[in-house]
């Protein structure tokens, strides 16, 4: 028993301490050195950071060179598959292009409206310039989904700088060197992005699943029912990690879980854009930015003026129509007034004529009755009566005729 | 079998081949990830380090293994020193096995290798998860462990022939 324990100790001691042929360090020295390096690399000392940055620069460049043959093989494989699928892709792209063209006009209006609204809510307006960066190391590791790009602090990149593939978000800078930096892809397990899901404007957080998509988490329970398949996810800007309004991916539902299929294929990244943001108050480029801002304001004002001019034109035209109509009505009114006067005159004439007729009729009736009853009402020598032509004579005649 | 004239330049390159392959594999992260098989990956440096430490190959300097670990950490983006620590642990276990073994047996070595890589991957996962707050999928580690174990035999056969060629 004791001898087997001794053997074990001897074997262990030999494994740790014995420097074998041509070995410069014992394994014990190296294991202690590893532990020291692990501890030191976690201390936020400037000298360690600088040393690490130098090591990173050298290793990344070496890794890029060593990866050239493998990358050439992979690229050839992708090229062959691309050629094989060329015609089908052409047909799909053609259809997609016609759809996109129709949406471009709409997007321009939305962008202008968005800028105007941001100005209204006094949001920080950033002027951004995108820097093209080459992906120098992309090993598609299953453990950590990261890429190395050939732009660093010397090109204006900072920790957290947003990285794009065309206009789609792919990740952010997590490690910065002088002329290179490491980008944490959205598909990494350590990546979390606050997003808005549209339609519905539902707020959520998408966390990388370690493959090539993201799982949607942290949605309010009562909003889950509102989520539709193939909805669009874009950054909400919450937490100030990512700029707002950047397209991220399309929603995919399955097995009671919600996934986001990223627009960009992270396995095919060759060139990416790093967005360098500067606030408007930056004194160095204030003049340039103010001209940009003026241009923006002028554009917005132009749109507003155009709208107002259009409104004025419409009002002028309406007004003209009203005036013309009014003049017509006035003329009509005058005509009617004249007509009315004429009619009044006619009526008056007719009334007077009628009255005359009435008088004439009374006279005629009197004359007719006079012929009949004049002998009974007139005064003579032997008979008592009235003198002809007097009102009493007239009354008598009319009385006799019961008129 | 290929035969070399000793002290020839090509022969020298050939003797340094394991170290060259180790450095290429850590710089290139040589694990066929691009063939897009879900979860598929294997740790080639583990096999290489274990095999040559077990065979006590003179050109396979532990310090070079240590440096290869540092490069691997830089390429993958792990905290500096983690891979060096793992590789040196592999060397220690291999040296221990060599010291206690009188008659080497491939299958015994193979299962011992499984034990070693399982232990080291567990340590790696624990350190990264608890001390560095890395979010890691344990499935990747389990499957990586499994494929590394599977690939040990073909790699061993290949390098056995390589060593025979040098001794010739």
PDB file of C-alpha atoms in Angstrom, chain A residues 7-8 10-12 14-16 18 20-28 30-31 33-35 37-39 41-42 52 55-56 59-60 62-64 66-67 70-71 73-74 78 137 139-144 146 148 175 182 188-190 209-212 267, chain B residues 23-34 36 38-41 53 56-63 66 70-82 84-85 88-89 91-93 95-96 98-100 127 132-137 140-141 144:
ATOM      1  CA  UNK A   7       4.988   5.211  -6.795  1.00  0.00           C
ATOM      2  CA  UNK A   8       2.095   7.601  -7.292  1.00  0.00           C
ATOM      3  CA  UNK A  10       7.108   9.710  -7.624  1.00  0.00           C
ATOM      4  CA  UNK A  11       5.111   9.650 -10.865  1.00  0.00           C
ATOM      5  CA  UNK A  12       3.365  12.933  -9.986  1.00  0.00           C
ATOM      6  CA  UNK A  14       8.271  13.359 -12.084  1.00  0.00           C
ATOM      7  CA  UNK A  15       5.403  14.656 -14.232  1.00  0.00           C
ATOM      8  CA  UNK A  16       5.501  18.081 -12.596  1.00  0.00           C
ATOM      9  CA  UNK A  18      11.247  16.621 -14.298  1.00  0.00           C
ATOM     10  CA  UNK A  20      12.702  16.220 -20.039  1.00  0.00           C
ATOM     11  CA  UNK A  21      15.130  16.202 -22.944  1.00  0.00           C
ATOM     12  CA  UNK A  22      15.522  19.675 -24.456  1.00  0.00           C
ATOM     13  CA  UNK A  23      12.698  21.110 -22.261  1.00  0.00           C
ATOM     14  CA  UNK A  24      13.479  24.620 -21.043  1.00  0.00           C
ATOM     15  CA  UNK A  25      10.837  24.846 -18.311  1.00  0.00           C
ATOM     16  CA  UNK A  26       9.275  22.313 -15.980  1.00  0.00           C
ATOM     17  CA  UNK A  27       5.508  21.813 -16.214  1.00  0.00           C
ATOM     18  CA  UNK A  28       5.059  23.162 -12.679  1.00  0.00           C
ATOM     19  CA  UNK A  30       4.489  26.693 -16.752  1.00  0.00           C
ATOM     20  CA  UNK A  31       1.268  25.944 -14.866  1.00  0.00           C
ATOM     21  CA  UNK A  33       2.919  31.008 -15.101  1.00  0.00           C
ATOM     22  CA  UNK A  34      -0.483  30.274 -16.699  1.00  0.00           C
ATOM     23  CA  UNK A  35      -2.307  31.028 -13.441  1.00  0.00           C
ATOM     24  CA  UNK A  37      -1.239  35.314 -16.573  1.00  0.00           C
ATOM     25  CA  UNK A  38      -4.931  34.510 -15.990  1.00  0.00           C
ATOM     26  CA  UNK A  39      -4.924  36.706 -12.890  1.00  0.00           C
ATOM     27  CA  UNK A  41      -5.072  39.588 -17.658  1.00  0.00           C
ATOM     28  CA  UNK A  42      -8.042  40.410 -15.474  1.00  0.00           C
ATOM     29  CA  UNK A  52      -2.356  42.529 -24.652  1.00  0.00           C
ATOM     30  CA  UNK A  55      -0.066  40.575 -28.689  1.00  0.00           C
ATOM     31  CA  UNK A  56      -3.519  40.823 -30.253  1.00  0.00           C
ATOM     32  CA  UNK A  59      -1.651  37.263 -33.439  1.00  0.00           C
ATOM     33  CA  UNK A  60      -4.560  38.611 -35.504  1.00  0.00           C
ATOM     34  CA  UNK A  62      -0.601  35.997 -38.159  1.00  0.00           C
ATOM     35  CA  UNK A  63      -3.982  34.306 -37.922  1.00  0.00           C
ATOM     36  CA  UNK A  64      -5.143  36.160 -41.030  1.00  0.00           C
ATOM     37  CA  UNK A  66      -2.368  31.378 -41.755  1.00  0.00           C
ATOM     38  CA  UNK A  67      -6.089  31.318 -42.604  1.00  0.00           C
ATOM     39  CA  UNK A  70      -8.372  27.568 -45.744  1.00  0.00           C
ATOM     40  CA  UNK A  71     -10.342  30.704 -46.588  1.00  0.00           C
ATOM     41  CA  UNK A  73     -10.894  26.738 -50.230  1.00  0.00           C
ATOM     42  CA  UNK A  74     -14.043  27.865 -48.413  1.00  0.00           C
ATOM     43  CA  UNK A  78     -19.177  29.149 -51.848  1.00  0.00           C
ATOM     44  CA  UNK A 137     -10.287  36.578 -38.671  1.00  0.00           C
ATOM     45  CA  UNK A 139     -13.286  31.118 -37.517  1.00  0.00           C
ATOM     46  CA  UNK A 140     -16.980  30.599 -36.843  1.00  0.00           C
ATOM     47  CA  UNK A 141     -16.152  29.151 -33.444  1.00  0.00           C
ATOM     48  CA  UNK A 142     -19.012  27.313 -31.736  1.00  0.00           C
ATOM     49  CA  UNK A 143     -18.049  28.748 -28.336  1.00  0.00           C
ATOM     50  CA  UNK A 144     -17.704  32.450 -28.928  1.00  0.00           C
ATOM     51  CA  UNK A 146     -16.787  36.841 -32.702  1.00  0.00           C
ATOM     52  CA  UNK A 148     -11.787  40.390 -35.894  1.00  0.00           C
ATOM     53  CA  UNK A 175     -12.140  44.513 -27.607  1.00  0.00           C
ATOM     54  CA  UNK A 182     -12.939  42.160 -31.922  1.00  0.00           C
ATOM     55  CA  UNK A 188     -23.276  34.956 -29.499  1.00  0.00           C
ATOM     56  CA  UNK A 189     -24.715  33.721 -26.212  1.00  0.00           C
ATOM     57  CA  UNK A 190     -23.305  36.790 -24.458  1.00  0.00           C
ATOM     58  CA  UNK A 209     -28.470  31.343 -29.294  1.00  0.00           C
ATOM     59  CA  UNK A 210     -24.882  30.420 -30.149  1.00  0.00           C
ATOM     60  CA  UNK A 211     -25.884  29.342 -33.665  1.00  0.00           C
ATOM     61  CA  UNK A 212     -26.972  31.804 -36.344  1.00  0.00           C
ATOM     62  CA  UNK A 267     -20.822  33.148 -41.727  1.00  0.00           C
TER      63      UNK A 267
ATOM     64  CA  UNK B  23       0.615  26.615 -34.300  1.00  0.00           C
ATOM     65  CA  UNK B  24      -1.371  26.468 -37.542  1.00  0.00           C
ATOM     66  CA  UNK B  25      -4.275  24.823 -35.731  1.00  0.00           C
ATOM     67  CA  UNK B  26      -4.386  27.437 -32.958  1.00  0.00           C
ATOM     68  CA  UNK B  27      -3.993  30.347 -35.356  1.00  0.00           C
ATOM     69  CA  UNK B  28      -6.550  28.949 -37.762  1.00  0.00           C
ATOM     70  CA  UNK B  29      -8.806  27.345 -35.144  1.00  0.00           C
ATOM     71  CA  UNK B  30      -8.662  24.186 -37.216  1.00  0.00           C
ATOM     72  CA  UNK B  31     -11.890  22.323 -36.444  1.00  0.00           C
ATOM     73  CA  UNK B  32     -14.009  22.193 -39.658  1.00  0.00           C
ATOM     74  CA  UNK B  33     -16.649  24.516 -38.210  1.00  0.00           C
ATOM     75  CA  UNK B  34     -17.408  25.914 -41.661  1.00  0.00           C
ATOM     76  CA  UNK B  36     -21.988  23.793 -40.762  1.00  0.00           C
ATOM     77  CA  UNK B  38     -24.791  21.645 -35.900  1.00  0.00           C
ATOM     78  CA  UNK B  39     -22.732  21.457 -32.693  1.00  0.00           C
ATOM     79  CA  UNK B  40     -19.891  19.721 -34.553  1.00  0.00           C
ATOM     80  CA  UNK B  41     -16.439  20.715 -33.355  1.00  0.00           C
ATOM     81  CA  UNK B  53       3.623  14.614 -24.539  1.00  0.00           C
ATOM     82  CA  UNK B  56       8.010  12.352 -25.125  1.00  0.00           C
ATOM     83  CA  UNK B  57       8.840  13.824 -28.499  1.00  0.00           C
ATOM     84  CA  UNK B  58      11.972  15.957 -28.137  1.00  0.00           C
ATOM     85  CA  UNK B  59      10.948  18.770 -30.531  1.00  0.00           C
ATOM     86  CA  UNK B  60       7.630  19.205 -28.744  1.00  0.00           C
ATOM     87  CA  UNK B  61       8.765  21.780 -26.193  1.00  0.00           C
ATOM     88  CA  UNK B  62       6.273  22.501 -23.388  1.00  0.00           C
ATOM     89  CA  UNK B  63       7.123  26.184 -23.529  1.00  0.00           C
ATOM     90  CA  UNK B  66       2.372  27.192 -23.487  1.00  0.00           C
ATOM     91  CA  UNK B  70      -1.725  32.045 -25.334  1.00  0.00           C
ATOM     92  CA  UNK B  71      -2.224  32.404 -29.100  1.00  0.00           C
ATOM     93  CA  UNK B  72      -5.341  30.252 -28.954  1.00  0.00           C
ATOM     94  CA  UNK B  73      -6.802  32.484 -26.224  1.00  0.00           C
ATOM     95  CA  UNK B  74      -6.085  35.571 -28.289  1.00  0.00           C
ATOM     96  CA  UNK B  75      -7.666  34.117 -31.432  1.00  0.00           C
ATOM     97  CA  UNK B  76     -10.794  32.777 -29.717  1.00  0.00           C
ATOM     98  CA  UNK B  77     -11.144  35.733 -27.348  1.00  0.00           C
ATOM     99  CA  UNK B  78     -10.914  33.842 -24.084  1.00  0.00           C
ATOM    100  CA  UNK B  79      -9.194  35.317 -21.022  1.00  0.00           C
ATOM    101  CA  UNK B  80      -5.438  35.094 -21.575  1.00  0.00           C
ATOM    102  CA  UNK B  81      -3.859  32.001 -19.992  1.00  0.00           C
ATOM    103  CA  UNK B  82      -6.883  29.676 -19.976  1.00  0.00           C
ATOM    104  CA  UNK B  84      -2.149  27.534 -21.796  1.00  0.00           C
ATOM    105  CA  UNK B  85      -3.349  26.229 -18.454  1.00  0.00           C
ATOM    106  CA  UNK B  88      -0.078  22.277 -19.714  1.00  0.00           C
ATOM    107  CA  UNK B  89      -2.562  20.208 -17.683  1.00  0.00           C
ATOM    108  CA  UNK B  91       0.960  17.599 -20.702  1.00  0.00           C
ATOM    109  CA  UNK B  92       1.035  16.851 -16.966  1.00  0.00           C
ATOM    110  CA  UNK B  93      -1.552  14.074 -17.272  1.00  0.00           C
ATOM    111  CA  UNK B  95       3.578  12.708 -18.477  1.00  0.00           C
ATOM    112  CA  UNK B  96       2.006  11.008 -15.475  1.00  0.00           C
ATOM    113  CA  UNK B  98       3.934   7.768 -19.354  1.00  0.00           C
ATOM    114  CA  UNK B  99       5.636   7.484 -15.973  1.00  0.00           C
ATOM    115  CA  UNK B 100       3.234   4.866 -14.639  1.00  0.00           C
ATOM    116  CA  UNK B 127     -13.719  28.889 -14.592  1.00  0.00           C
ATOM    117  CA  UNK B 132     -15.501  35.332 -15.903  1.00  0.00           C
ATOM    118  CA  UNK B 133     -19.340  35.284 -16.223  1.00  0.00           C
ATOM    119  CA  UNK B 134     -19.227  33.896 -19.772  1.00  0.00           C
ATOM    120  CA  UNK B 135     -22.544  32.586 -21.120  1.00  0.00           C
ATOM    121  CA  UNK B 136     -21.649  29.182 -22.589  1.00  0.00           C
ATOM    122  CA  UNK B 137     -23.696  26.329 -23.973  1.00  0.00           C
ATOM    123  CA  UNK B 140     -21.007  22.522 -27.210  1.00  0.00           C
ATOM    124  CA  UNK B 141     -18.516  21.333 -24.598  1.00  0.00           C
ATOM    125  CA  UNK B 144     -16.665  18.894 -28.576  1.00  0.00           C
TER     126      UNK B 144
END
